[in-house]
């Protein structure tokens, strides 16, 4: 194996031949470079796409911080080299390496991939290969690092289960330490690798695929998922932290321009709105907020450590943060004179949001105002549980234009269950109505951007049983949008139906899909998240070669009693609750925000003990005793 | 903003760019500097306009892959700050590879730095030369040439008038020193000189050692 110095020397010979060589050298401000021999456990954290996208990933930033805070472990980073660099690396025989020390990835103890979305799967395979590791977990042995993964896509771990030794379901801040401790104890024990699987399986929230067996009915649906060892839990309950740990403030500051150069502070985790299509809203419960003071201190610290000019206050629904007004006022008075930008995403559709943004006005030069009605008819909104009316929306839009914003960005989704072409036409009509308001208030300069994505029924949501629209249906719906929003005052963005299908297959897939991913990679698939690199034909061919039918995964309404491929994974939100939500959706019955009135989704019984040991105000779910009393 | 405009100061900085910043483009270097200035909490002056930028100008672009022991830039401060304090604060805030050596207050009226650069000097360490390659003879031959027609980024130009001096510092290990024109619109590149000599610039360590300015 090559050592770090050799790699460094070789890099100097090739880096001037590739685009943006600064991606491949590390050495950024706030990087942590620890002496290799002074720690027991070496972890490589990998974002399976370009440095430019991965550096800002908050999940990995948190883990980097957590691991490097331990005196007995170090964390380094790796990203996917772009195609030109990969070719140079393969030509020169340079394996994938940790950016900090340039040590080959194969020399680490643990490799951790983040899987925020499914279109990164082939890159994971490519990176394992570039690291010189066998792709299949079953083909790796004691000489190889432990390969783990986590992130939102891992809530259906099956498609990647043959490549990854252990997957973390849920939040990683605490369990990463347990994994490192377990690895150390196993290493010291000198036991075989099978023993590591068993030790890992005992950790709450860790799923070790090789300890489960999946069986199938003749029609291809699952008949069961069974543990093959008593240590393997059924179901595997996701991990949550009782309270959010202090935010990361020593962000890495790249020396080259990347996509998100900013301080990202999570103000709240979880969401109680209950939009039925939204996986994040279902899998990140319970809602936990950070106190205003903690957020402000973190911003101060992070500004000092990074010099960044942009702050993003992250959450799934900013308006729901309890003291949002106080937070915005404090941020705006404190940072007004520092020529900073502050972003506050996901605001509720109400005029109060406009007031909030107005408070940040001096911190937001330019840009439009974004709101997400998701659907344009009352009927559709009842189906997806987005409880706003068109009148509320127009009122908000009037407030936006009146306050001087010229561009309103509207996010919609097509392909919701039971959507008709009339519902799609209503999106056009609504955009027209919004533009009409804009014209009336600020004249010809008013603009409307419509960002229209396509619905995919995601695991662990009330819609997990329903089918996707066919490609023809999606085309027909997008045609309506393109025809209706032609005027130059509109800007329309949509998603290629082939891309949607790809995401649907991979997010709804079972264990067998792993063979398709592997075949697609063999056929050259990588960087599937990049429009110009994604080739639908490659994937169709991979399905054909493996002998699976893609429509089986995307276009089949699944029976309520079908064993879903993720049935052994629990988010604590009960299946009966999801079914009830689906039924209510079909009847057009809204479900109110559960923040003020718990509707017993399952989080409390699932995390009963955790809730009991956490201060009442730390969660938006009621304290446990209160529920019992009801 | 208060009515009383703070006094404007112009500070000339000399700094090094070590290997950590070898692969940072000039545009990105501007960003590296802006963040360093923010972290240093100096009373930096901003440009007017919709998206105000820090008033900071580098003398001359450093090609990708080069290091430098003597870069020069001008910085405008909207308020008093002693030059020793400027150096100290900047170094405390600088990313790996950036070290400020010196700060001097200069008259606001001096012409723009970029227009005053005349030459840049480079030291070139060659990690390998082809077998039987006679470095002194090749250098001599190159300097004797009347013109050195070359093409860079599909543009033809003559390299010869851009070479002011070129010397062999030592043959083992092979090391060169050169002074190239660095005027606006007439900039010689050290890697191009190596190519003209028949050497591989990716096998060389090129360091800028000095910028030579016209008398103000
Ligand atoms: S337990 Fe109750 S309050 Fe908590 S998320 Fe579920 S429904 Fe909402």
PDB file of C-alpha atoms in Angstrom, chain B residues 5 18-19 25-26 47 49 54 85 91-92 116 126 132 139 145 151 157 163 167 169 181 200 202-203 213 216:
ATOM      1  CA  UNK B   5     -16.712  59.810   8.117  1.00  0.00           C
ATOM      2  CA  UNK B  18       2.957  28.574   1.301  1.00  0.00           C
ATOM      3  CA  UNK B  19       2.102  25.177  -0.109  1.00  0.00           C
ATOM      4  CA  UNK B  25      -6.863  30.757  -7.755  1.00  0.00           C
ATOM      5  CA  UNK B  26      -6.514  34.525  -7.601  1.00  0.00           C
ATOM      6  CA  UNK B  47     -16.648  49.437  -1.597  1.00  0.00           C
ATOM      7  CA  UNK B  49     -22.756  49.587  -4.064  1.00  0.00           C
ATOM      8  CA  UNK B  54     -13.793  44.618   1.136  1.00  0.00           C
ATOM      9  CA  UNK B  85      -1.471  45.531  15.319  1.00  0.00           C
ATOM     10  CA  UNK B  91      -1.566  36.461  11.418  1.00  0.00           C
ATOM     11  CA  UNK B  92      -3.786  35.296  14.242  1.00  0.00           C
ATOM     12  CA  UNK B 116       3.076  49.520 -10.860  1.00  0.00           C
ATOM     13  CA  UNK B 126      13.554  20.942 -10.486  1.00  0.00           C
ATOM     14  CA  UNK B 132      21.720  13.797 -20.394  1.00  0.00           C
ATOM     15  CA  UNK B 139      19.497  28.126 -20.757  1.00  0.00           C
ATOM     16  CA  UNK B 145      17.162  33.180 -29.280  1.00  0.00           C
ATOM     17  CA  UNK B 151       1.042  29.261 -27.803  1.00  0.00           C
ATOM     18  CA  UNK B 157       2.832  35.059 -28.373  1.00  0.00           C
ATOM     19  CA  UNK B 163      12.305  37.061 -20.002  1.00  0.00           C
ATOM     20  CA  UNK B 167      20.195  31.934 -14.507  1.00  0.00           C
ATOM     21  CA  UNK B 169      21.682  28.653  -9.639  1.00  0.00           C
ATOM     22  CA  UNK B 181       8.077  40.801 -17.037  1.00  0.00           C
ATOM     23  CA  UNK B 200       8.161  19.445 -17.278  1.00  0.00           C
ATOM     24  CA  UNK B 202       4.703  19.679 -13.017  1.00  0.00           C
ATOM     25  CA  UNK B 203       8.006  18.220 -11.823  1.00  0.00           C
ATOM     26  CA  UNK B 213       7.718  47.769  -8.790  1.00  0.00           C
ATOM     27  CA  UNK B 216       6.196  55.857  -7.713  1.00  0.00           C
TER      28      UNK B 216
END
